[in-house]
Coordinates of N, CA and C in Angstrom, one line a residue:
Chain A
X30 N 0.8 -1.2 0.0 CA 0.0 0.0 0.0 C 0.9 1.3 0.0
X31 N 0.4 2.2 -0.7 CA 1.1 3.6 -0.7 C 1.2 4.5 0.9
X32 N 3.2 4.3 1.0 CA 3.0 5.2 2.1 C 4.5 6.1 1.5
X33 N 3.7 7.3 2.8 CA 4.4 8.4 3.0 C 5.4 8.8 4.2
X34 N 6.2 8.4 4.3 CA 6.6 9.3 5.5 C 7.9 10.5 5.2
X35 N 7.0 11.6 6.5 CA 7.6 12.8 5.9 C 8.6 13.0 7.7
X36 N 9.7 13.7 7.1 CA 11.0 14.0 8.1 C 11.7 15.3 7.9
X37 N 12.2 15.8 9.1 CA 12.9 16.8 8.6 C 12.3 18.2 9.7
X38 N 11.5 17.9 10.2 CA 10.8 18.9 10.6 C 11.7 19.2 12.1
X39 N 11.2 20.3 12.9 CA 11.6 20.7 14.3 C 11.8 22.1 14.5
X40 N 12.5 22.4 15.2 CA 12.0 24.2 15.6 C 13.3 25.0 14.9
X41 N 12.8 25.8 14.5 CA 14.1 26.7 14.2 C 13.6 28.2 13.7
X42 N 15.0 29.0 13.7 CA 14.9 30.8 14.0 C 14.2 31.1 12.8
X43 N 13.7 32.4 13.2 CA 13.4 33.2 11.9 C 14.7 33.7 10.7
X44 N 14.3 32.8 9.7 CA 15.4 33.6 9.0 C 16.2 32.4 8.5
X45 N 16.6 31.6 8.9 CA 17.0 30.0 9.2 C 16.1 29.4 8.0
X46 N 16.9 28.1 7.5 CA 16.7 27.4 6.5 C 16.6 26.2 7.4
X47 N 15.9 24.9 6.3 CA 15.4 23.8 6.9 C 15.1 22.7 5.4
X48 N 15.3 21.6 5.8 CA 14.9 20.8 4.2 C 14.0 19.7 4.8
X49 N 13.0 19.2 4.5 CA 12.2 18.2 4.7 C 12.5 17.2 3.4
X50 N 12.3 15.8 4.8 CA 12.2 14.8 2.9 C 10.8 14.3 3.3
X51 N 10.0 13.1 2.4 CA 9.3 12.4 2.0 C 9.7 10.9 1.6
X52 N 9.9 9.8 2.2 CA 9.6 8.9 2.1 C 9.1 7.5 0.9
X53 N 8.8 7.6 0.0 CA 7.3 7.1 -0.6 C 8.1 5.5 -1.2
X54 N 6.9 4.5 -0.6 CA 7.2 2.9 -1.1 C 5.6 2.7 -1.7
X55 N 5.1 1.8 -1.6 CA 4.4 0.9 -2.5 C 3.9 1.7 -3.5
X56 N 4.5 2.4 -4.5 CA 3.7 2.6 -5.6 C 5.1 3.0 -6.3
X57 N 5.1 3.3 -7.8 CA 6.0 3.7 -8.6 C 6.2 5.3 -8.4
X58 N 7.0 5.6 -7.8 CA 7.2 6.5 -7.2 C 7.2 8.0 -8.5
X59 N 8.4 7.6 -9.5 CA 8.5 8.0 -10.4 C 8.1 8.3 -11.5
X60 N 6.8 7.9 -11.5 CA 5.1 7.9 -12.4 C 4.8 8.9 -12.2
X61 N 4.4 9.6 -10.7 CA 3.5 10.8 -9.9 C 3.9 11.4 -9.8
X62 N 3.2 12.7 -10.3 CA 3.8 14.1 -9.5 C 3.0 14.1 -7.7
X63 N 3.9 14.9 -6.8 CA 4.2 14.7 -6.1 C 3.9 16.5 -4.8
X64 N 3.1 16.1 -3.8 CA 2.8 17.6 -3.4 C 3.3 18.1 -2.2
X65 N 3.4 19.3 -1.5 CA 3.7 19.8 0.0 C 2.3 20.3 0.5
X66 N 1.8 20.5 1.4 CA 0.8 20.9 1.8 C 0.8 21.0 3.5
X67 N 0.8 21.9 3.5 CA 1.1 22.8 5.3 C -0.5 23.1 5.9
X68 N -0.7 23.0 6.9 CA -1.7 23.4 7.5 C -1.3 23.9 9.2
X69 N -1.3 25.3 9.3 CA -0.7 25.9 10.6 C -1.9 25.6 11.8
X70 N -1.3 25.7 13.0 CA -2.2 24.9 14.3 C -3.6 25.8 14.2
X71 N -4.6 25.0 14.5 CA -5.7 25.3 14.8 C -6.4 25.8 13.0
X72 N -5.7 25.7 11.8 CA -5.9 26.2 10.6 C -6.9 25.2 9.5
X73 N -6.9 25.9 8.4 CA -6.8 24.7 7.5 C -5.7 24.5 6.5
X74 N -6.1 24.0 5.5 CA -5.0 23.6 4.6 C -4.7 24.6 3.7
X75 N -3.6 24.3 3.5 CA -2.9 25.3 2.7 C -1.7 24.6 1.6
X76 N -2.1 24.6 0.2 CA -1.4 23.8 -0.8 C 0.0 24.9 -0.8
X77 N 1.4 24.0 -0.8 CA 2.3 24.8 -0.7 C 3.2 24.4 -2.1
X78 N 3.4 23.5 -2.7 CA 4.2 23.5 -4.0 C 3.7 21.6 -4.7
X79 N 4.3 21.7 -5.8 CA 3.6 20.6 -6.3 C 5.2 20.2 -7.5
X80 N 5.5 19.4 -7.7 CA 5.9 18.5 -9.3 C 5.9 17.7 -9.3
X81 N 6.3 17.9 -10.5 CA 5.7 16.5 -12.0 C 6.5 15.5 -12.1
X82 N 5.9 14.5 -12.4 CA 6.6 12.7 -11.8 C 8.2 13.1 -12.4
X83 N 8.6 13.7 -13.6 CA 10.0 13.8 -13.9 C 11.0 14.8 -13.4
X84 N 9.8 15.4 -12.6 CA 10.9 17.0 -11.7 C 11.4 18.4 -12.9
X85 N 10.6 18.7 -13.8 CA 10.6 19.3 -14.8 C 9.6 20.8 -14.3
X86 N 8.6 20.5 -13.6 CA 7.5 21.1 -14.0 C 7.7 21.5 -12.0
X87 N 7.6 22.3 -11.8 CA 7.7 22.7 -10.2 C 6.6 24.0 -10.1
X88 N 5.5 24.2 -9.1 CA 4.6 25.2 -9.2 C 4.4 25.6 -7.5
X89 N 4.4 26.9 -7.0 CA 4.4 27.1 -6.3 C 3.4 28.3 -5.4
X90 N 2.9 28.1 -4.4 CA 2.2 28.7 -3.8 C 2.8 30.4 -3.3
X91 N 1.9 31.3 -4.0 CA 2.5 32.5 -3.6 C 3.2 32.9 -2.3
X92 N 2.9 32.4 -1.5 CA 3.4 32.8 0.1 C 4.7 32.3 0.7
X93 N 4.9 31.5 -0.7 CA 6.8 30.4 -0.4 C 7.5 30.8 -1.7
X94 N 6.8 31.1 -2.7 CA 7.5 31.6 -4.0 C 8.8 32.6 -3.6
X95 N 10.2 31.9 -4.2 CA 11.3 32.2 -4.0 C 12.2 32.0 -3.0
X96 N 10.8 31.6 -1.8 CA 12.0 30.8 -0.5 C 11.9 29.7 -0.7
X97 N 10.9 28.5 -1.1 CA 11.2 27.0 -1.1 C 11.2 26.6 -2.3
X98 N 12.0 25.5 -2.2 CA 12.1 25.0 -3.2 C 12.0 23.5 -3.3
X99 N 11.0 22.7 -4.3 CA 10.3 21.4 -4.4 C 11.3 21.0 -5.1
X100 N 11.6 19.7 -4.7 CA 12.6 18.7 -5.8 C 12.5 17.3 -5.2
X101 N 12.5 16.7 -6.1 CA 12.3 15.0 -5.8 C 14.0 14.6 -6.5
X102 N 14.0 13.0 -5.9 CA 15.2 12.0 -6.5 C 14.6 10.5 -6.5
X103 N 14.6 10.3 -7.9 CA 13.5 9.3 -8.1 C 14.2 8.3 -7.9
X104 N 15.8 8.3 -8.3 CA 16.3 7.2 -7.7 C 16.3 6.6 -6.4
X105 N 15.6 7.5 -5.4 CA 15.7 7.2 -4.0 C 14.5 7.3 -3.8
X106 N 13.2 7.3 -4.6 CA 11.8 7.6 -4.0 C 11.8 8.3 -2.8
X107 N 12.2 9.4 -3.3 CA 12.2 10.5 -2.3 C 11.9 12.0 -2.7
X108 N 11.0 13.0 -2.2 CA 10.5 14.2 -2.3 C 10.9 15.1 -1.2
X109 N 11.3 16.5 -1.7 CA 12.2 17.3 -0.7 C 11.5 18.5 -0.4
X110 N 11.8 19.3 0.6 CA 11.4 20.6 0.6 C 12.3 21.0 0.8
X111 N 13.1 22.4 0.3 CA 13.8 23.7 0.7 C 13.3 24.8 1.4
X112 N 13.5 24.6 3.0 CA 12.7 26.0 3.1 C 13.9 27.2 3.5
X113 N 13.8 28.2 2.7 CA 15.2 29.5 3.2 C 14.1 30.1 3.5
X114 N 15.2 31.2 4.4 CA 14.1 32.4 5.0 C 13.2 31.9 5.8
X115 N 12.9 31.2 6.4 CA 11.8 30.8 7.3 C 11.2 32.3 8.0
X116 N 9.7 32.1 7.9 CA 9.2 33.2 8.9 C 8.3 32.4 9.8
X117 N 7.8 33.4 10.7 CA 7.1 32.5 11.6 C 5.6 31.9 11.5
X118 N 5.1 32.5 10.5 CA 3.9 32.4 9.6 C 4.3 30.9 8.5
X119 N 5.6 30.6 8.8 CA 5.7 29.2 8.2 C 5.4 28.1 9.6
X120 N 5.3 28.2 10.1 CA 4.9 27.9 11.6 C 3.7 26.5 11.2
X121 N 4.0 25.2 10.8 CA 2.6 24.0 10.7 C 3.6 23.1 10.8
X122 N 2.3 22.1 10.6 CA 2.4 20.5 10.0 C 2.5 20.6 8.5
X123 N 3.6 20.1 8.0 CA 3.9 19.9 6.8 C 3.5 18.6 6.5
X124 N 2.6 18.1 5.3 CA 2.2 16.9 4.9 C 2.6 17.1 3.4
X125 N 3.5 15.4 2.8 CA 3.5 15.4 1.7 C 2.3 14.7 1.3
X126 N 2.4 14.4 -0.1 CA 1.0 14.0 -0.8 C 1.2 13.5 -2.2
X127 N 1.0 12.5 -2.2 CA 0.9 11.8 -3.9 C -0.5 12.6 -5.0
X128 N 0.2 12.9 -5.7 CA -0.6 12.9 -6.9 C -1.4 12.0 -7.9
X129 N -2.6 12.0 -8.2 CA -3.2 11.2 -8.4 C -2.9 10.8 -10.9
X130 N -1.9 11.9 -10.7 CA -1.1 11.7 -11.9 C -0.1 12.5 -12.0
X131 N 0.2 13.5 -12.9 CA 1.4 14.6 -12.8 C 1.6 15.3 -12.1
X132 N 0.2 16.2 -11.9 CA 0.4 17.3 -10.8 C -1.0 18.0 -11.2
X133 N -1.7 17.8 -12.2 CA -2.8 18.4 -12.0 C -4.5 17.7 -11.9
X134 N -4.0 16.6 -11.4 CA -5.5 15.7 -10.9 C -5.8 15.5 -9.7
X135 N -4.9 16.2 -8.7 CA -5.5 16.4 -7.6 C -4.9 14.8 -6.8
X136 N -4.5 15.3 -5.0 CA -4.0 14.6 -4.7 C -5.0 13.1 -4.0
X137 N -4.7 11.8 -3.9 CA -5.1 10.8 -3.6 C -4.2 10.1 -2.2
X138 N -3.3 10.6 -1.9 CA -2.9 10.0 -0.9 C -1.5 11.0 0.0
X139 N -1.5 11.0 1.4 CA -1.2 11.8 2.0 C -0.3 11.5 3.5
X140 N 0.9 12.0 3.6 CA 1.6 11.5 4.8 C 0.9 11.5 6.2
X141 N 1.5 11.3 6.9 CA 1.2 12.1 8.3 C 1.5 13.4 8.9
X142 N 2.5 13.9 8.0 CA 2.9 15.2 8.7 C 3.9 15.2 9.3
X143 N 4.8 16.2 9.2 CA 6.1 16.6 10.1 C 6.1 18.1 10.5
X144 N 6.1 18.4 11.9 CA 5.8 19.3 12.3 C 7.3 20.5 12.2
X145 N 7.0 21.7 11.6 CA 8.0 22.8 11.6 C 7.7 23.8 12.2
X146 N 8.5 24.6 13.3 CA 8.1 25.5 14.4 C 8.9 26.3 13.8
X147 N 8.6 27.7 13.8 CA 9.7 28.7 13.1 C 9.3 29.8 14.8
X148 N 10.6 30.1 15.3 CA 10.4 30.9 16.7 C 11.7 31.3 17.2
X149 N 11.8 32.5 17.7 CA 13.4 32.8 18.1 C 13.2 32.4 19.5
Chain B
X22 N -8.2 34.3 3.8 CA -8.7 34.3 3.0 C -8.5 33.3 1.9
X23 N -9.6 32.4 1.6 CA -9.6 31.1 0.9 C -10.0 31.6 -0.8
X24 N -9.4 30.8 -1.4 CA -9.5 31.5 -2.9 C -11.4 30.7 -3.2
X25 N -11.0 29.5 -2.5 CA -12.8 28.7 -2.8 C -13.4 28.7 -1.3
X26 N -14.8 29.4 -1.5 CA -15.8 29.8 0.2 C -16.1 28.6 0.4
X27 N -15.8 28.0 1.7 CA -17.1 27.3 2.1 C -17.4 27.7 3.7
X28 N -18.7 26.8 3.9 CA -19.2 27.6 5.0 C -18.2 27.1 6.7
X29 N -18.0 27.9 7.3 CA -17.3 27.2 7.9 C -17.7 26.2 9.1
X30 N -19.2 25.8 9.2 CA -19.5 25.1 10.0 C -21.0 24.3 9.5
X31 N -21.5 23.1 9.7 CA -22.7 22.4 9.3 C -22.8 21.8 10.3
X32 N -24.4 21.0 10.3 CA -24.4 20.5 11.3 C -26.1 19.2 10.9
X33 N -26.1 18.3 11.7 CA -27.1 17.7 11.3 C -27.4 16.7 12.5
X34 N -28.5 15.7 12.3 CA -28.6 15.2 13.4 C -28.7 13.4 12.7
X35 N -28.4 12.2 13.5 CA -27.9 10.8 13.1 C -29.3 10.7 11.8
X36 N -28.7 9.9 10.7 CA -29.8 9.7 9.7 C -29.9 10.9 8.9
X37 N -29.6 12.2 9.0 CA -30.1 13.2 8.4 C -28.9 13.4 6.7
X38 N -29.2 13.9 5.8 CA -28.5 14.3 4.6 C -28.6 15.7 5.2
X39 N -27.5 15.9 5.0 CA -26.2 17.4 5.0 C -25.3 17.8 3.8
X40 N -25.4 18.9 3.5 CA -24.8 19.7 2.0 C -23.8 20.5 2.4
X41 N -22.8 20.6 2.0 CA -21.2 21.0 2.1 C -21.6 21.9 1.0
X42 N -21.2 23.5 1.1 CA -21.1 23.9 -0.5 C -19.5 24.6 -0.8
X43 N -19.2 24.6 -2.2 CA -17.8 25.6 -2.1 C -18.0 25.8 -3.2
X44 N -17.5 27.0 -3.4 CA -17.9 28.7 -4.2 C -16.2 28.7 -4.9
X45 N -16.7 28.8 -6.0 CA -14.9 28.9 -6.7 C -15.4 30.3 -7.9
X46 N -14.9 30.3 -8.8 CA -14.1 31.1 -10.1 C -14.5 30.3 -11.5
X47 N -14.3 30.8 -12.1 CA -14.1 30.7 -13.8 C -13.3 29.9 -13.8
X48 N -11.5 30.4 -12.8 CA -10.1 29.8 -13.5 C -9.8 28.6 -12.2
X49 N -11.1 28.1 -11.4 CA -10.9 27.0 -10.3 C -11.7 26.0 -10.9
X50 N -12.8 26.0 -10.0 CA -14.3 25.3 -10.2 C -14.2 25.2 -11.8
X51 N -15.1 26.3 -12.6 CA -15.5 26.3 -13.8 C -14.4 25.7 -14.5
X52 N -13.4 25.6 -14.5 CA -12.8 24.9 -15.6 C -12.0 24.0 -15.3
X53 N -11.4 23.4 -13.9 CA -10.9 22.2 -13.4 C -12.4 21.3 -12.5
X54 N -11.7 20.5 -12.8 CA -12.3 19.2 -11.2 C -12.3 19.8 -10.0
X55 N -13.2 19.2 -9.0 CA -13.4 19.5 -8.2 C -12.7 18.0 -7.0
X56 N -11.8 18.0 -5.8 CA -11.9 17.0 -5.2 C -12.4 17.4 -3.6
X57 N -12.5 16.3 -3.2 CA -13.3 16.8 -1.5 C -12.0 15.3 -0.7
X58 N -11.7 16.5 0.5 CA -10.9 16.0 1.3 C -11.9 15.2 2.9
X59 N -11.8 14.8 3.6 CA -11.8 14.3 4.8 C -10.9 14.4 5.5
X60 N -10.5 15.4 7.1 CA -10.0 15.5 8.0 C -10.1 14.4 9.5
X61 N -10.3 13.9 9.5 CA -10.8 13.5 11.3 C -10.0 14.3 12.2
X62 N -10.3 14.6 13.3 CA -9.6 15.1 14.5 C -8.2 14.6 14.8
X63 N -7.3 15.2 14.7 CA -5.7 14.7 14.9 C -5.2 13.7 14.1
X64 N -5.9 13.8 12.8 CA -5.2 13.0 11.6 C -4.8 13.6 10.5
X65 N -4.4 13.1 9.7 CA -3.9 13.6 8.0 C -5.4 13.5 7.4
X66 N -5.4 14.4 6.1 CA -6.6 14.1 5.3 C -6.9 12.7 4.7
X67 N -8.0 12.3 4.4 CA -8.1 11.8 3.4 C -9.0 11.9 2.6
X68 N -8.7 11.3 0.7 CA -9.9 11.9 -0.1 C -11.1 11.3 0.2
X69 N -12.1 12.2 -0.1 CA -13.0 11.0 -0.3 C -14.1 11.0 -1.7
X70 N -13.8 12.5 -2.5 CA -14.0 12.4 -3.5 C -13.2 13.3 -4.8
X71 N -12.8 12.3 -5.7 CA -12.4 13.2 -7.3 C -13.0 13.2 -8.5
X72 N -12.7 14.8 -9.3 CA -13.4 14.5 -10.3 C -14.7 14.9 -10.1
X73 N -14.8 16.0 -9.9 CA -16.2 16.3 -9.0 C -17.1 15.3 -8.4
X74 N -17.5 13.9 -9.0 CA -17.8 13.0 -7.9 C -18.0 11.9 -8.1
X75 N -16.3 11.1 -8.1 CA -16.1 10.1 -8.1 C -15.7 9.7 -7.0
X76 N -16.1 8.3 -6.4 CA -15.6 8.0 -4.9 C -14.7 6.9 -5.1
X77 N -13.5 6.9 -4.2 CA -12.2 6.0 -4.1 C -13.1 4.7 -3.4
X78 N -12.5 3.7 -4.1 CA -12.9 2.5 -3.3 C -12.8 2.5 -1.6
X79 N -13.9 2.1 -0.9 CA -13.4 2.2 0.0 C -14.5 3.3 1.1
X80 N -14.8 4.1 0.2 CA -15.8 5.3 1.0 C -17.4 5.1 0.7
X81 N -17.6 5.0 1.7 CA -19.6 4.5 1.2 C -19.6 5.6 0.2
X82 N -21.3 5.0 0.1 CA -21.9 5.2 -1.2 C -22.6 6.6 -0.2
X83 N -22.7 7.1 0.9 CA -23.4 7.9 1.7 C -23.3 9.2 1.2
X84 N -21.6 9.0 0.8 CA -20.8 10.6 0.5 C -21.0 10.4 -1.3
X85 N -21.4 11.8 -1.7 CA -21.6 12.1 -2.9 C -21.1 13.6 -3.3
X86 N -21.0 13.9 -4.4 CA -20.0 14.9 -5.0 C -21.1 15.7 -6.5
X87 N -21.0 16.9 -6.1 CA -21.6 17.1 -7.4 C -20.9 18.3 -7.8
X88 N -21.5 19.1 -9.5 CA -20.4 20.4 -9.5 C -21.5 21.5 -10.4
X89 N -21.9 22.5 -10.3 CA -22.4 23.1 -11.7 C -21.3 24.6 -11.3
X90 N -21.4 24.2 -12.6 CA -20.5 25.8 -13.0 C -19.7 26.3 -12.1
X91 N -19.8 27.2 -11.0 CA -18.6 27.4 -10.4 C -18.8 27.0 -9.2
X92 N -19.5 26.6 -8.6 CA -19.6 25.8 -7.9 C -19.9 24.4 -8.0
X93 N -19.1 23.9 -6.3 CA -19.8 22.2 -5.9 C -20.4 21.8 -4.9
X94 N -20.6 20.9 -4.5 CA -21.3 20.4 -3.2 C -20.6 18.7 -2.8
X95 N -20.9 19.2 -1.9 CA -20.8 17.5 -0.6 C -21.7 16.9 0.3
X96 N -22.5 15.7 -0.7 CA -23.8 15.5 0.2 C -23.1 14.2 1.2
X97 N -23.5 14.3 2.7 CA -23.7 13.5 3.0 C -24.6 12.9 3.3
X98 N -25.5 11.5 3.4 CA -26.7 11.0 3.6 C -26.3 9.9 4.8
X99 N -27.6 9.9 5.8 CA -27.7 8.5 6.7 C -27.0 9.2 7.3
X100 N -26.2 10.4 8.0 CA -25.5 10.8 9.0 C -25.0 10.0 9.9
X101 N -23.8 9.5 10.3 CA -23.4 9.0 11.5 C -22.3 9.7 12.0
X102 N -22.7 9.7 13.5 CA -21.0 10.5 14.3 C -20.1 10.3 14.1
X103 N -19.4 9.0 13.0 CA -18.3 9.1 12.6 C -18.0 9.8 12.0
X104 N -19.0 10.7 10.9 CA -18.7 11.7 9.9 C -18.2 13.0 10.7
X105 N -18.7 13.1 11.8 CA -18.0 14.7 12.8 C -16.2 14.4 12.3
X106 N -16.0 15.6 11.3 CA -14.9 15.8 10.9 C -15.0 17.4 10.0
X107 N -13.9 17.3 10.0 CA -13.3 18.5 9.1 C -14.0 18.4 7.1
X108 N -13.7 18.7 6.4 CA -13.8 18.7 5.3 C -13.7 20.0 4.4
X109 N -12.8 19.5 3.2 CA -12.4 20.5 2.7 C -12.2 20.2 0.7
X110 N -12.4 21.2 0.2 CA -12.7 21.2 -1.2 C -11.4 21.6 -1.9
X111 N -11.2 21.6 -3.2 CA -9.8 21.8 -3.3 C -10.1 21.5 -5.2
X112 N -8.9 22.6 -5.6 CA -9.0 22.5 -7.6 C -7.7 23.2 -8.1
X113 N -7.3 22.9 -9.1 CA -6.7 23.5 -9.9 C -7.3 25.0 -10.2
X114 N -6.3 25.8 -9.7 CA -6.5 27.2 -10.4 C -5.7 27.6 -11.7
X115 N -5.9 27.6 -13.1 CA -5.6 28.3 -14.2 C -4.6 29.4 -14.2
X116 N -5.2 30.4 -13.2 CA -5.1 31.3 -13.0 C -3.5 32.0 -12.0
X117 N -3.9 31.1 -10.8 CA -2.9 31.3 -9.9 C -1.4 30.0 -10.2
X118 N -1.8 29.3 -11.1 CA -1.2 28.0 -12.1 C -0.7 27.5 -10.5
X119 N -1.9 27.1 -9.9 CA -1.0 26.0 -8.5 C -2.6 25.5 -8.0
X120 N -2.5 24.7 -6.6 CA -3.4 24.1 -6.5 C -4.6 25.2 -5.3
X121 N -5.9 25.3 -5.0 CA -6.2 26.5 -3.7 C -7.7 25.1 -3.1
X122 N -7.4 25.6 -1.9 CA -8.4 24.8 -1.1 C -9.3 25.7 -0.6
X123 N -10.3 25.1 0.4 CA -11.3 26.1 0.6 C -11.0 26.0 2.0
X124 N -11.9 27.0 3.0 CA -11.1 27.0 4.5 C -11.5 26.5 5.2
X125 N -12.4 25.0 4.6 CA -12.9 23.8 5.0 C -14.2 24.6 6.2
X126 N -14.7 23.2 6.3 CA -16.3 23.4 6.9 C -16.1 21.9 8.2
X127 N -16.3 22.3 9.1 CA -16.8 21.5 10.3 C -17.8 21.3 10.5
X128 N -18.2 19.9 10.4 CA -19.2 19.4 10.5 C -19.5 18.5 11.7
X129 N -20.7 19.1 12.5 CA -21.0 18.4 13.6 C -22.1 17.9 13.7
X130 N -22.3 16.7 14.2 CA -23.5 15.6 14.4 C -23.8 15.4 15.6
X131 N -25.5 16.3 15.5 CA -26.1 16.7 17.1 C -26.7 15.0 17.6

């Protein structure tokens, strides 16, 4: 069965960088485009970046545009996040997320979340 | 501020059908798919419908999906208190070329 586990997460400054990975086994990793998706405490969801099963196509949520950066390594069925500049408003549970094809059919399957604190 | 409205709270009682609605755009709703998420309390989401309303194996036949024009909906039918969860709607925007959710709706079963 398709899982996710996502790592990387824990507390750090304003201003301060951080990289999250993702995990991904039972499915062809390298087929799917692949997503981030943050949801801050007590919040809802909030789609944060997305690419395409070949890592070609990267699309990004205005509010991270130019600080993070999505990249996968399909040789390691693995999906990343860059986060530079951290503010405190980056402050959630980061969940990665399978795509239910490239990147624009909407996602079908979803980690548990890795928690990132941004706080001096 | 959510790019797609929904209301942020419903509520119904055991047995009862309950309507989710979310309000999108031309360059969301109107011209992409619509999917509907499922939250429970201290979990990750899950889908429960794509395609404006197709259901994954796996999720009764209770939950249903529909879409006109820029808007869609989320019926639930037969209410049970397992359904007390979060829920949230979600599309391709054209426009903003990335994915926007709605600020999800809580639903409680009196």
């Amino acid at each position: 069965q398709v899982q996710l586990v996502e790592s990387g997460g824990g507390v750090v400054q304003p201003g301060r960088s951080l990289r999250l990975s993702c995990a991904a086994s039972g499915f062809t990793f390298s087929s799917y485009g692949m997503h981030w998706v943050r949801q801050a405490p007590g919040k809802g969801l909030e789609w944060v970046a997305v690419i395409s099963y070949e890592g070609s196509n990267q699309y990004y949520a205005d509010s991270v545009k130019g600080r993070f950066t999505i990249s996968r390594d399909n040789s390691k069925n693995t999906l990343y996040l860059q986060m530079n500049s951290l503010r405190t408003e980056d402050t959630a549970v980061y969940y990665c997320a399978k795509d239910r094809y490239s990147y624009g059919q909407g996602i079908d399957y979803w980690g548990q979340g890795t928690l990132v604190t941004v706080s001096s | 501020q959510s790019v797609l409205t929904q209301p942020p709270s419903a509520s119904g009682t055991p047995g009862q059908r309950v309507t989710i609605s979310c309000s999108g755009s031309s360059s969301n709703i109107g011209s992409n798919t619509v999917n509907w998420y499922q939250q429970l309390p201290g979990t990750a989401p899950k889908r429960l419908i794509y395609s404006n309303n197709q259901r994954p194996s796996g999720v009764p036949d209770r939950f249903s999906g529909s879409k006109s024009g820029t808007s869609a909906s989320l019926a639930i039918s037969g209410l049970q208190s397992d359904d007390e969860s979060d829920y949230y709607c979600a599309a391709w925007d054209d426009s903003l070329n990335g994915w926007v959710f709605g600020g999800g709706t809580k639903l409680t079963v009196l």
